[in-house]
Short mmCIF file of C-alpha atoms in Angstrom, two decimals:
data_model
loop_
_atom_site.label_atom_id
_atom_site.label_comp_id
_atom_site.label_asym_id
_atom_site.label_seq_id
_atom_site.Cartn_x
_atom_site.Cartn_y
_atom_site.Cartn_z
CA MET A 3 0.29 -13.04 -0.29
CA LYS A 4 -2.84 -13.16 1.55
CA ALA A 5 -4.91 -10.31 -0.24
CA SER A 6 -8.15 -11.42 -1.91
CA ALA A 7 -7.76 -14.60 -4.69
CA TYR A 8 -11.30 -12.84 -5.41
CA LEU A 9 -10.03 -9.16 -6.19
CA PHE A 10 -7.48 -10.38 -8.30
CA LEU A 11 -9.39 -11.82 -10.59
CA PHE A 12 -11.67 -9.22 -10.80
CA LEU A 13 -8.36 -6.82 -11.73
CA MET A 14 -6.98 -9.46 -14.71
CA VAL A 15 -11.11 -8.80 -16.06
CA ILE A 16 -10.93 -5.28 -16.01
CA PHE A 17 -6.63 -5.35 -17.33
CA ALA A 18 -7.99 -7.86 -19.46
CA TRP A 19 -11.15 -5.87 -21.09
CA ASN A 20 -9.05 -2.56 -21.25
CA CYS A 21 -5.01 -3.35 -22.31
CA ASN A 22 -6.32 -3.16 -25.77
CA GLN A 23 -7.34 0.29 -25.18
CA ARG A 24 -5.85 3.36 -26.91
CA HIS A 25 -6.06 6.57 -26.16
CA SER A 26 -3.64 10.13 -27.53
CA HIS A 27 -0.70 10.86 -26.27
CA ALA A 28 -0.16 14.39 -28.02
CA ASP A 29 3.97 14.57 -29.24
CA GLU A 30 5.17 16.94 -32.10
CA LYS A 31 7.91 13.69 -32.41
CA VAL A 32 7.20 10.59 -31.54
CA GLU A 33 3.56 8.93 -30.75
CA GLY A 34 2.87 7.86 -27.77
CA LEU A 35 5.58 9.51 -25.95
CA LEU A 36 4.58 11.12 -22.20
CA PRO A 37 6.11 14.13 -21.08
CA GLY A 38 7.44 13.73 -17.63
CA MET A 39 9.05 10.44 -17.75
CA GLY A 40 12.64 10.83 -16.74
CA ASN A 41 15.15 9.42 -18.75
CA LEU A 42 15.81 5.43 -18.39
CA SER A 43 18.07 4.21 -21.45
CA HIS A 44 17.82 0.68 -21.81
CA PRO A 45 19.40 -0.27 -25.50
CA VAL A 46 17.84 -2.49 -28.15
CA SER A 47 17.79 -3.77 -31.12
CA THR A 48 16.42 -1.25 -33.37
CA LYS A 49 17.00 1.92 -35.84
CA SER A 50 14.26 2.96 -34.86
CA GLU A 51 14.72 5.91 -32.98
CA ALA A 52 10.95 6.44 -32.08
CA ALA A 53 10.81 2.21 -30.81
CA GLN A 54 14.02 2.84 -28.86
CA GLN A 55 11.84 5.58 -26.79
CA LEU A 56 9.00 4.46 -26.67
CA PHE A 57 10.21 0.95 -24.64
CA ASN A 58 12.31 2.85 -22.63
CA GLN A 59 9.33 4.56 -21.57
CA GLY A 60 7.45 1.55 -21.13
CA PHE A 61 10.03 0.08 -19.21
CA THR A 62 10.10 3.53 -17.08
CA LEU A 63 6.53 2.93 -16.96
CA MET A 64 6.16 -0.98 -15.48
CA TYR A 65 8.99 0.19 -12.80
CA GLY A 66 6.13 2.32 -11.90
CA PHE A 67 3.53 -0.66 -12.17
CA ASN A 68 1.58 1.02 -14.12
CA HIS A 69 1.08 -2.32 -16.71
CA GLU A 70 -1.57 -1.44 -18.97
CA GLU A 71 0.64 2.29 -19.72
CA ALA A 72 3.34 0.09 -20.47
CA VAL A 73 1.96 -2.23 -22.94
CA ARG A 74 0.56 0.56 -24.80
CA SER A 75 3.74 2.01 -24.90
CA PHE A 76 5.35 -1.03 -26.07
CA GLU A 77 2.70 -1.57 -28.53
CA GLN A 78 3.50 1.56 -29.96
CA ALA A 79 7.06 0.33 -30.28
CA LEU A 80 6.27 -2.02 -32.80
CA LYS A 81 4.28 0.60 -34.58
CA TYR A 82 7.82 2.22 -35.22
CA ASP A 83 8.89 -1.79 -35.72
CA SER A 84 7.41 -4.05 -35.94
CA THR A 85 10.49 -6.68 -35.70
CA LEU A 86 11.26 -5.02 -32.35
CA ALA A 87 11.32 -8.20 -30.30
CA MET A 88 12.14 -6.79 -26.61
CA ALA A 89 8.81 -4.74 -27.28
CA TYR A 90 7.20 -8.39 -27.25
CA TRP A 91 8.90 -8.95 -23.78
CA GLY A 92 7.97 -6.27 -22.72
CA ILE A 93 4.65 -6.63 -23.27
CA ALA A 94 4.53 -10.57 -21.28
CA PHE A 95 6.46 -9.39 -19.15
CA CYS A 96 2.79 -6.38 -18.09
CA TYR A 97 1.04 -9.03 -18.47
CA GLY A 98 2.96 -11.25 -15.88
CA SER A 99 2.20 -11.14 -12.24
CA ASN A 100 4.31 -8.88 -10.30
CA TYR A 101 4.70 -7.75 -6.13
CA ASN A 102 0.82 -6.45 -6.53
CA TRP A 103 -1.49 -9.01 -7.58
CA PRO A 104 -0.75 -12.67 -9.78
CA ALA A 105 -1.96 -13.08 -12.93
CA ASP A 106 -5.21 -14.66 -13.49
CA LEU A 107 -5.35 -17.99 -15.99
CA HIS A 108 -6.09 -15.05 -19.11
CA ALA A 109 -3.52 -12.84 -18.59
CA THR A 110 -0.99 -15.74 -18.65
CA ARG A 111 -2.47 -16.83 -21.89
CA LEU A 112 -2.37 -12.57 -23.50
CA ALA A 113 1.76 -13.30 -21.45
CA ASN A 114 2.48 -16.77 -23.07
CA GLU A 115 1.28 -15.15 -26.65
CA ASN A 116 3.34 -12.23 -26.75
CA ILE A 117 6.42 -14.00 -24.92
CA LYS A 118 5.81 -16.47 -28.58
CA LYS A 119 5.95 -13.60 -30.68
CA ALA A 120 9.25 -12.66 -28.70
CA GLN A 121 10.52 -15.59 -29.37
CA ALA A 122 9.67 -15.74 -33.37
CA LEU A 123 11.85 -11.97 -33.79
CA LEU A 124 15.31 -13.80 -32.18
CA ASP A 125 16.93 -13.10 -35.77
CA HIS A 126 16.05 -9.86 -34.44
CA ALA A 127 17.85 -9.49 -31.40
CA SER A 128 21.02 -9.83 -30.01
CA ASP A 129 22.37 -12.14 -28.01
CA LYS A 130 21.81 -10.30 -24.54
CA GLU A 131 18.27 -10.23 -25.68
CA LYS A 132 17.59 -14.02 -26.94
CA ASP A 133 18.35 -14.28 -22.57
CA TYR A 134 15.96 -11.35 -21.23
CA ILE A 135 13.13 -13.49 -23.56
CA ASN A 136 13.78 -17.17 -22.86
CA THR A 137 14.47 -16.30 -19.28
CA LEU A 138 9.95 -15.22 -19.29
CA ALA A 139 9.41 -18.25 -21.60
CA VAL A 140 9.83 -19.94 -18.82
CA ARG A 141 7.14 -18.22 -16.84
CA TYR A 142 4.32 -19.24 -19.35
CA THR A 143 1.57 -20.75 -20.36
CA ASP A 144 -1.36 -22.40 -21.80
CA ASP A 145 -1.47 -25.08 -19.35
CA SER A 146 -4.29 -24.09 -16.76
CA THR A 147 -2.97 -27.47 -14.97
CA ALA A 148 0.25 -26.18 -14.41
CA ASP A 149 2.66 -24.91 -10.84
CA PHE A 150 2.72 -21.32 -11.23
CA HIS A 151 4.41 -20.92 -8.66
CA ALA A 152 7.35 -23.43 -9.06
CA LEU A 153 7.64 -21.67 -12.78
CA GLU A 154 7.39 -18.23 -11.18
CA VAL A 155 10.71 -19.85 -9.03
CA LYS A 156 12.00 -21.22 -12.32
CA TYR A 157 11.82 -17.62 -14.06
CA SER A 158 13.37 -16.28 -10.39
CA GLU A 159 16.52 -18.64 -10.79
CA GLY A 160 16.82 -17.97 -15.03
CA MET A 161 16.78 -14.10 -13.99
CA LYS A 162 19.75 -14.79 -10.87
CA ALA A 163 21.78 -16.34 -14.10
CA LEU A 164 21.19 -13.57 -15.88
CA SER A 165 21.78 -11.12 -13.99
CA GLU A 166 25.10 -12.79 -13.41
CA LYS A 167 26.05 -13.41 -16.81
CA TYR A 168 25.06 -9.97 -17.90
CA PRO A 169 27.24 -8.02 -14.19
CA ASP A 170 27.02 -4.64 -15.33
CA ASP A 171 23.38 -4.82 -16.49
CA LEU A 172 21.48 -2.58 -14.09
CA ASP A 173 17.73 -4.16 -15.40
CA ALA A 174 18.39 -7.53 -15.39
CA ARG A 175 19.69 -7.24 -11.56
CA CYS A 176 17.04 -5.77 -10.88
CA LEU A 177 14.06 -7.28 -12.62
CA TYR A 178 16.36 -10.35 -10.45
CA ALA A 179 15.47 -8.63 -7.37
CA GLU A 180 11.14 -8.28 -8.26
CA SER A 181 11.52 -11.63 -9.57
CA MET A 182 12.42 -13.16 -5.76
CA MET A 183 9.87 -10.43 -4.58
CA ASN A 184 6.91 -12.25 -6.13
CA LEU A 185 7.71 -15.27 -5.09
CA HIS A 186 6.38 -13.35 -1.10
CA PRO A 187 4.69 -10.17 -2.25
CA TRP A 188 3.50 -8.44 0.84
CA GLU A 189 5.38 -10.62 3.05
CA LEU A 190 8.88 -10.11 3.01
CA TRP A 191 9.35 -9.91 6.60
CA LEU A 192 7.77 -12.39 8.43
CA PRO A 193 6.17 -10.73 12.17
CA ASP A 194 8.51 -10.62 14.94
CA GLY A 195 11.04 -8.85 12.02
CA THR A 196 13.31 -10.94 10.58
CA PRO A 197 13.42 -11.14 6.92
CA ASN A 198 12.00 -14.29 5.02
CA GLU A 199 13.32 -16.26 1.84
CA ASN A 200 14.88 -14.68 0.11
CA THR A 201 15.16 -11.68 1.75
CA ASN A 202 18.06 -10.79 2.34
CA ASP A 203 19.11 -11.98 -1.09
CA ILE A 204 16.23 -9.29 -2.89
CA ILE A 205 18.09 -6.13 -0.57
CA ALA A 206 22.00 -7.32 -1.76
CA ALA A 207 20.69 -7.53 -5.62
CA LEU A 208 18.63 -4.15 -4.94
CA GLN A 209 21.90 -2.44 -2.72
CA TYR A 210 24.70 -3.01 -5.22
CA VAL A 211 21.96 -1.57 -8.40
CA LEU A 212 22.15 1.26 -6.09
CA SER A 213 25.58 1.01 -5.20
CA LYS A 214 26.37 1.18 -9.24
CA ASP A 215 23.52 4.32 -9.76
CA SER A 216 22.00 5.33 -7.40
CA MET A 217 18.93 7.47 -9.80
CA HIS A 218 18.50 3.72 -11.35
CA ILE A 219 14.18 3.51 -11.08
CA GLY A 220 13.77 0.19 -10.25
CA GLY A 221 15.91 0.24 -7.77
CA ASN A 222 14.62 2.98 -5.69
CA HIS A 223 11.20 1.61 -5.94
CA TYR A 224 11.94 -1.81 -5.55
CA TYR A 225 13.82 -0.93 -2.26
CA ILE A 226 11.30 0.87 -0.38
CA HIS A 227 9.05 -2.15 -0.77
CA ALA A 228 11.77 -4.74 0.23
CA THR A 229 12.56 -2.43 3.79
CA GLU A 230 9.45 -0.70 4.20
CA ALA A 231 7.74 -3.48 7.26
CA SER A 232 11.93 -4.26 8.08
CA PRO A 233 12.50 -3.16 11.17
CA HIS A 234 14.90 -0.14 10.12
CA PRO A 235 12.40 0.81 6.90
CA GLU A 236 14.42 4.18 7.66
CA LEU A 237 17.53 2.34 5.14
CA ALA A 238 15.01 3.32 1.87
CA LEU A 239 14.96 7.06 3.13
CA PRO A 240 17.62 8.23 0.73
CA CYS A 241 15.30 6.27 -2.73
CA ALA A 242 12.94 8.13 -1.19
CA ARG A 243 13.73 11.66 -1.09
CA ARG A 244 15.38 10.71 -4.64
CA LEU A 245 12.12 8.88 -6.64
CA ALA A 246 9.89 11.88 -5.40
CA SER A 247 11.57 13.44 -8.60
CA LEU A 248 12.52 10.90 -11.45
CA VAL A 249 9.65 10.42 -13.51
CA PRO A 250 7.75 13.48 -12.09
CA ASN A 251 4.80 12.00 -14.47
CA ALA A 252 4.22 8.27 -12.71
CA GLY A 253 2.02 9.34 -9.91
CA HIS A 254 2.76 5.96 -8.37
CA LEU A 255 6.59 6.60 -8.46
CA VAL A 256 5.92 9.83 -6.85
CA HIS A 257 3.70 8.12 -4.06
CA MET A 258 6.04 5.26 -3.22
CA PRO A 259 8.82 7.70 -0.85
CA ALA A 260 4.57 8.19 1.28
CA HIS A 261 5.62 3.97 2.52
CA VAL A 262 9.13 6.03 4.10
CA TYR A 263 7.58 8.17 5.58
CA MET A 264 4.93 6.88 6.33
CA ARG A 265 6.50 3.37 8.46
CA THR A 266 9.47 6.95 10.34
CA GLY A 267 6.81 8.93 12.06
CA ASP A 268 6.92 11.40 8.93
CA TYR A 269 3.23 12.46 8.74
CA HIS A 270 3.37 15.34 6.71
CA GLY A 271 5.93 13.82 4.38
CA ALA A 272 3.44 11.23 3.46
CA ASN A 273 0.55 13.46 3.10
CA GLU A 274 2.84 16.04 0.98
CA ALA A 275 4.27 12.79 -1.21
CA ASN A 276 0.22 11.95 -2.29
CA THR A 277 -0.80 14.85 -2.59
CA ILE A 278 1.48 15.90 -5.60
CA ALA A 279 1.00 11.65 -7.02
CA SER A 280 -3.34 12.50 -6.11
CA ASN A 281 -2.73 15.71 -8.53
CA VAL A 282 -0.10 13.75 -10.99
CA ASP A 283 -2.60 10.79 -11.04
CA SER A 284 -6.02 12.67 -11.73
CA ALA A 285 -4.01 15.09 -14.50
CA TYR A 286 -2.91 11.95 -16.17
CA ILE A 287 -6.34 10.20 -16.22
CA LYS A 288 -8.52 13.06 -17.19
CA GLN A 289 -5.88 14.29 -20.52
CA TYR A 290 -6.00 10.57 -21.45
CA ASN A 291 -9.25 9.62 -20.17
CA VAL A 292 -7.19 6.64 -19.38
CA GLN A 293 -9.31 3.22 -17.71
CA GLY A 294 -8.74 0.26 -15.86
CA MET A 295 -6.96 -0.99 -13.24
CA TYR A 296 -4.25 1.72 -12.20
CA PRO A 297 -6.99 4.73 -11.83
CA MET A 298 -9.07 2.21 -9.94
CA ILE A 299 -6.30 0.85 -7.86
CA TYR A 300 -2.82 3.79 -7.67
CA TYR A 301 -5.27 6.72 -8.34
CA THR A 302 -7.66 4.93 -4.71
CA HIS A 303 -4.71 4.24 -3.21
CA ASN A 304 -2.80 7.34 -3.03
CA LEU A 305 -6.43 9.42 -1.63
CA HIS A 306 -6.84 6.32 0.34
CA PHE A 307 -3.32 7.01 2.14
CA LEU A 308 -3.69 11.13 1.83
CA ALA A 309 -6.45 10.23 3.91
CA ILE A 310 -4.63 7.73 6.91
CA GLY A 311 -2.12 9.99 6.89
CA CYS A 312 -3.92 13.43 7.51
CA LEU A 313 -5.13 11.57 10.38
CA PHE A 314 -2.43 10.52 11.81
CA SER A 315 -1.28 14.12 11.87
CA GLY A 316 -4.77 15.72 13.76
CA GLN A 317 -5.78 17.18 10.10
CA TYR A 318 -9.05 15.31 10.66
CA LYS A 319 -11.69 17.29 7.94
CA GLU A 320 -8.65 16.61 5.43
CA ALA A 321 -8.87 12.97 6.27
CA GLU A 322 -12.69 12.82 6.18
CA GLN A 323 -12.29 14.71 2.87
CA LYS A 324 -9.98 12.03 1.58
CA VAL A 325 -11.13 8.83 2.30
CA ALA A 326 -14.58 10.76 0.81
CA GLU A 327 -13.47 11.65 -2.37
CA CYS A 328 -11.37 8.05 -2.43
CA LEU A 329 -15.10 5.74 -1.69
CA ASN A 330 -16.76 8.65 -4.38
CA LEU A 331 -14.37 5.85 -6.64
CA VAL A 332 -15.31 3.01 -5.36
CA ASP A 333 -18.32 1.55 -6.39
CA PRO A 334 -19.95 -0.28 -2.78
CA MET A 335 -21.37 -3.52 -5.03
CA MET A 336 -17.87 -4.39 -6.33
CA ALA A 337 -16.98 -5.00 -2.56
CA VAL A 338 -19.88 -7.06 -2.09
CA GLN A 339 -18.83 -8.62 -4.36
CA PHE A 340 -15.25 -8.93 -4.09
CA PRO A 341 -14.82 -8.30 0.21
CA SER A 342 -11.70 -7.59 1.01
CA MET A 343 -12.05 -4.75 -0.51
CA GLN A 344 -14.24 -2.73 2.43
CA PHE A 345 -10.42 -2.19 3.96
CA ILE A 346 -12.03 1.18 2.40
CA THR A 347 -15.72 1.30 2.85
CA VAL A 348 -14.70 0.60 6.90
CA THR A 349 -11.33 3.03 6.65
CA PRO A 350 -14.58 6.58 7.66
CA PHE A 351 -15.31 5.12 10.05
CA GLN A 352 -11.89 4.30 12.16
CA ILE A 353 -11.04 7.95 10.80
CA MET A 354 -13.68 9.02 12.42
CA VAL A 355 -13.10 7.56 16.48
CA GLY A 356 -9.86 8.65 15.51
CA ALA A 357 -10.64 12.39 14.62
CA GLY A 358 -13.48 12.07 17.62
CA ASP A 359 -15.66 13.37 15.20
CA TRP A 360 -19.07 11.75 17.24
CA GLU A 361 -21.93 13.46 15.31
CA GLY A 362 -20.13 12.95 12.00
CA ILE A 363 -20.76 8.80 13.22
CA MET A 364 -24.05 9.04 13.98
CA ASN A 365 -25.21 10.58 11.13
CA TYR A 366 -23.38 8.98 8.47
CA PRO A 367 -25.43 6.99 6.60
CA LYS A 368 -26.12 3.44 7.46
CA PRO A 369 -23.86 0.80 4.48
CA ASP A 370 -26.03 -1.54 2.64
CA SER A 371 -26.11 -4.63 5.08
CA MET A 372 -24.03 -6.77 1.86
CA LEU A 373 -21.06 -4.85 3.45
CA ASN A 374 -21.01 -7.16 6.30
CA ILE A 375 -17.51 -6.22 7.84
CA THR A 376 -18.27 -2.34 6.92
CA SER A 377 -21.74 -2.48 7.97
CA ALA A 378 -20.51 -4.26 11.24
CA MET A 379 -17.52 -1.22 11.82
CA TRP A 380 -20.67 1.78 11.66
CA HIS A 381 -22.52 0.14 14.62
CA TRP A 382 -19.24 -0.46 16.38
CA ALA A 383 -18.10 3.02 15.80
CA ARG A 384 -21.48 4.92 16.99
CA ALA A 385 -20.95 1.95 19.59
CA ILE A 386 -18.18 4.44 20.91
CA ALA A 387 -19.81 7.86 19.81
CA SER A 388 -22.69 7.06 22.41
CA LEU A 389 -20.29 5.81 24.50
CA GLU A 390 -18.64 9.61 24.78
CA LYS A 391 -21.74 11.19 24.17
CA GLY A 392 -23.22 9.80 27.53
CA GLU A 393 -25.95 7.76 25.74
CA MET A 394 -25.39 4.08 27.62
CA LYS A 395 -28.49 2.19 26.07
CA THR A 396 -27.73 3.62 22.12
CA ALA A 397 -24.19 1.98 22.73
CA GLN A 398 -25.49 -1.17 24.05
CA SER A 399 -27.94 -1.40 21.13
CA GLU A 400 -25.65 -0.25 18.68
CA GLU A 401 -22.44 -3.04 20.47
CA LYS A 402 -24.81 -5.87 20.40
CA SER A 403 -25.87 -4.66 16.34
CA TYR A 404 -22.09 -4.90 15.96
CA MET A 405 -21.82 -8.37 17.13
CA ASP A 406 -24.21 -9.71 15.67
CA ILE A 407 -22.38 -8.92 12.34
CA VAL A 408 -19.76 -9.99 13.62
CA LYS A 409 -21.08 -13.35 14.05
CA THR A 410 -22.05 -13.99 10.72
CA ILE A 411 -18.52 -12.93 9.17
CA PRO A 412 -16.58 -15.55 8.73
CA ARG A 413 -12.75 -14.60 10.39
CA ASP A 414 -10.68 -15.54 7.41
CA GLN A 415 -12.81 -13.76 4.96
CA LEU A 416 -10.30 -11.21 3.53
CA TYR A 417 -9.48 -7.39 4.50
CA SER A 418 -6.77 -6.12 1.85
CA LEU A 419 -3.86 -8.32 2.47
CA GLY A 420 -4.87 -9.66 6.04
CA THR A 421 -8.24 -11.43 7.58
CA VAL A 422 -11.58 -9.46 8.99
CA GLY A 423 -10.99 -11.50 12.38
CA THR A 424 -8.20 -10.02 13.04
CA ILE A 425 -9.49 -6.58 12.86
CA VAL A 426 -12.74 -7.63 14.92
CA ASP A 427 -9.90 -8.99 17.54
CA VAL A 428 -8.91 -5.41 17.82
CA ALA A 429 -12.30 -3.09 16.84
CA SER A 430 -14.18 -5.92 19.89
CA ASN A 431 -10.80 -5.44 22.43
CA ILE A 432 -11.44 -1.52 22.14
CA LEU A 433 -14.59 -1.70 22.14
CA SER A 434 -15.52 -3.52 25.12
CA GLY A 435 -12.55 -1.65 27.22
CA LYS A 436 -14.34 1.28 26.38
CA MET A 437 -17.72 -0.34 27.91
CA SER A 438 -15.98 -1.41 30.33
CA GLU A 439 -13.93 1.27 31.35
CA LYS A 440 -17.70 3.15 31.37
CA LYS A 441 -19.21 1.35 33.48
CA LYS A 442 -16.35 1.30 36.01
CA ASP A 443 -15.09 -1.78 35.63
CA LEU A 444 -11.88 -0.87 35.51
CA LYS A 445 -9.94 -3.89 35.98
CA ALA A 446 -11.77 -5.80 33.29
CA ALA A 447 -11.31 -2.59 30.98
CA GLU A 448 -7.52 -2.94 31.71
CA GLU A 449 -7.00 -6.05 29.88
CA PHE A 450 -9.69 -5.67 27.09
CA TYR A 451 -7.25 -2.50 26.42
CA LYS A 452 -4.14 -4.78 26.57
CA ASN A 453 -5.62 -7.55 24.78
CA ALA A 454 -6.75 -5.26 22.22
CA VAL A 455 -3.16 -4.36 22.11
CA VAL A 456 -1.55 -7.71 21.12
CA ALA A 457 -4.57 -8.13 18.38
CA GLU A 458 -3.57 -5.05 16.95
CA LYS A 459 0.47 -6.99 16.54
CA LYS A 460 -0.90 -9.58 14.63
CA VAL A 461 -2.99 -7.93 11.76
CA HIS A 462 -1.15 -7.99 8.62
CA TYR A 463 1.43 -5.93 7.77
CA ASP A 464 -0.18 -3.07 5.85
CA GLU A 465 1.25 1.01 3.86
CA PRO A 466 -1.27 2.70 4.79
CA PRO A 467 -1.78 0.15 7.80
CA GLU A 468 -5.65 -1.66 8.36
CA TRP A 469 -5.54 -0.78 11.44
CA MET A 470 -5.50 2.73 12.19
CA VAL A 471 -6.49 3.66 16.36
CA PRO A 472 -3.05 2.64 17.83
CA ALA A 473 -4.57 0.20 20.63
CA ALA A 474 -1.40 1.29 22.92
CA THR A 475 -2.74 4.42 22.39
CA LEU A 476 -5.86 3.96 24.08
CA LEU A 477 -3.81 2.13 26.95
CA GLY A 478 -2.15 4.76 27.54
CA GLY A 479 -5.18 6.99 27.96
CA PHE A 480 -6.84 4.41 30.74
CA TYR A 481 -3.41 4.68 32.52
CA LEU A 482 -3.65 8.12 32.55
CA ARG A 483 -6.57 8.90 33.89
CA ASN A 484 -6.46 6.54 36.15
CA GLY A 485 -3.19 7.77 37.69
CA LYS A 486 -1.01 5.07 36.73
CA TYR A 487 1.40 7.02 35.13
CA ALA A 488 4.81 4.27 34.65
CA ASP A 489 1.99 2.05 32.96
CA ALA A 490 1.10 4.72 30.78
CA GLU A 491 4.59 6.40 30.17
CA SER A 492 5.60 1.78 28.84
CA ALA A 493 1.78 1.72 26.27
CA PHE A 494 3.21 5.43 25.11
CA ARG A 495 6.52 3.83 23.80
CA GLU A 496 4.83 0.77 22.88
CA SER A 497 2.08 3.26 20.85
CA LEU A 498 5.65 4.59 19.24
CA GLN A 499 7.05 1.84 18.39
CA MET A 500 4.44 0.76 16.13
CA TYR A 501 3.79 4.30 14.81
CA PRO A 502 6.15 6.44 15.21
CA LYS A 503 6.25 9.93 16.20
CA ASN A 504 2.26 9.73 15.98
CA GLY A 505 1.23 13.33 17.38
CA GLU A 506 -1.72 11.68 20.53
CA ALA A 507 0.96 9.23 21.62
CA LEU A 508 4.05 11.76 21.88
CA PHE A 509 0.98 14.01 24.07
CA GLY A 510 0.48 11.05 26.34
CA LEU A 511 3.88 10.54 26.38
CA SER A 512 5.12 13.86 27.85
CA GLU A 513 2.12 13.95 30.03
CA ALA A 514 2.66 10.70 31.76
CA LEU A 515 6.35 11.93 31.68
CA LYS A 516 5.27 15.41 34.01
CA HIS A 517 3.67 12.91 36.62
CA GLN A 518 6.37 11.73 37.05
CA ASN A 519 8.91 14.69 37.38
CA LYS A 520 9.90 13.32 34.49
CA ASN A 521 10.40 17.17 33.26
CA GLU A 522 13.66 17.43 31.27
CA GLU A 523 12.44 14.52 28.79
CA ALA A 524 8.92 15.63 29.09
CA ALA A 525 9.59 18.97 27.30
CA GLN A 526 11.43 17.34 24.61
CA THR A 527 8.79 15.03 24.54
CA GLN A 528 6.14 17.78 24.30
CA SER A 529 8.55 20.00 21.42
CA ALA A 530 8.20 16.27 19.83
CA TYR A 531 4.35 16.49 20.02
CA GLU A 532 3.82 20.23 18.83
CA THR A 533 6.48 19.57 15.32
CA ALA A 534 3.83 16.32 14.65
CA TRP A 535 0.83 18.08 15.69
CA LYS A 536 1.94 21.95 13.94
CA GLN A 537 -1.19 21.47 10.97
CA ALA A 538 -3.51 19.12 13.49
CA ASP A 539 -7.37 20.92 13.18
CA LYS A 540 -7.32 21.35 17.01
CA PRO A 541 -4.29 20.67 19.69
CA ILE A 542 -4.99 17.10 22.11
CA THR A 543 -6.45 16.83 24.90
CA LEU A 544 -6.54 14.64 27.77
CA THR A 545 -10.35 13.68 26.85
CA ASP A 546 -8.74 13.23 23.20
CA LEU A 547 -6.99 10.10 24.50
#
């Protein structure tokens, strides 16, 4: 995974600081049970009904990537049954790597300590539980020089054997799929749309789970991740529809349908999922005073995702409001220390450019200069705003400031899952294209816009997308303005391939088709645009493209 190793280190440190924190959960019967956690059942060797309920909750939270809360559930289960070996297994599992970040050495040591505690209680475990515990044990070590990827491979091989030994245990099959996902996190599909190593096996394992139990929490969650970057993300639409209500108080699971909806062009659906998830997480965090990674990462992810979804549905004011709420939760100095976090602090500028909010851009406070790519993109946005306002000298000055900063930033500086270099390539070509077009150098402008389209395809897959001002839409707008309607049609279709059903491209395509007297398709496309833009702040005009 190309996400920042430094960010991951920070996150795992935060995890270590907070993993032992407790908060009380009110429940009439069992202390520690949360409401709205679904009905997962994974029977374990205990005579305590409370311990079993808490173990089920911990497993559910594991599937929902709320590993801190899962640890608390497993620890609470041990208060009801101190011999419950599988509770220690669950704690050890949660300290390990997952699809969103790898464990650091400290977390790995904690995992190793807990799996050893589980092994010390094997006399109290069933044969299958012994297999679960011993299989997970190969994943961890106290040896800081160990080849941790090799250990992950060995663990995955063990989970394959375990899932084959117990074919009716769908959790075993699901965890086998997850173990393979963790070998290539966020890179299950190559840029050309072909599956990476193990991806077909991951999908097969999850399809098996869902064929036996279509309501399986982990199966639905992981299948969305397994297919979202594929050429056919729509395959996960049934999972998205089911997952939305399976665990109503697990915010991340409520949010996950947005990944599918965004990729299939249902921006309103994505916004609805993220709005509900944000409300769920906000209530959870406030009620239990939750600290640590979950509120810092997953709650902000909901808001960030919602902001970008609103941009694509034309709800510009809401987009700017939600990204502001997101930024209120992010310490700018943390983004200085861990530069990959700047994908969040850069977002307002892309949103305002996409929204055409030129005054908002010019009034936006200057970022701290230590936020290098954020500062660069502030100048980038100001250059574009100045061009649109007809202030060429100011635009040229801002362009120079942008380029001066960009020259000082290593191209391989991490930016969310990708690198700054890929973002700069898109931004620079768009700015140069706009600058050339204003100067009436149309040949140069066309080449810059084309280069931006090519560069955008090299941006690392992420959800929401790391780049959110579709270059192909800008190219299409350029062609429309210059009477090249067939070329405009081609460009807008390309934009719709990358961002299905996005309103600006639909509007532009409709206009391009009208100018070519393709009236029937133009009318259909216009209707699709009106549906996509039904909640927008304002209609699109040619000057917006």
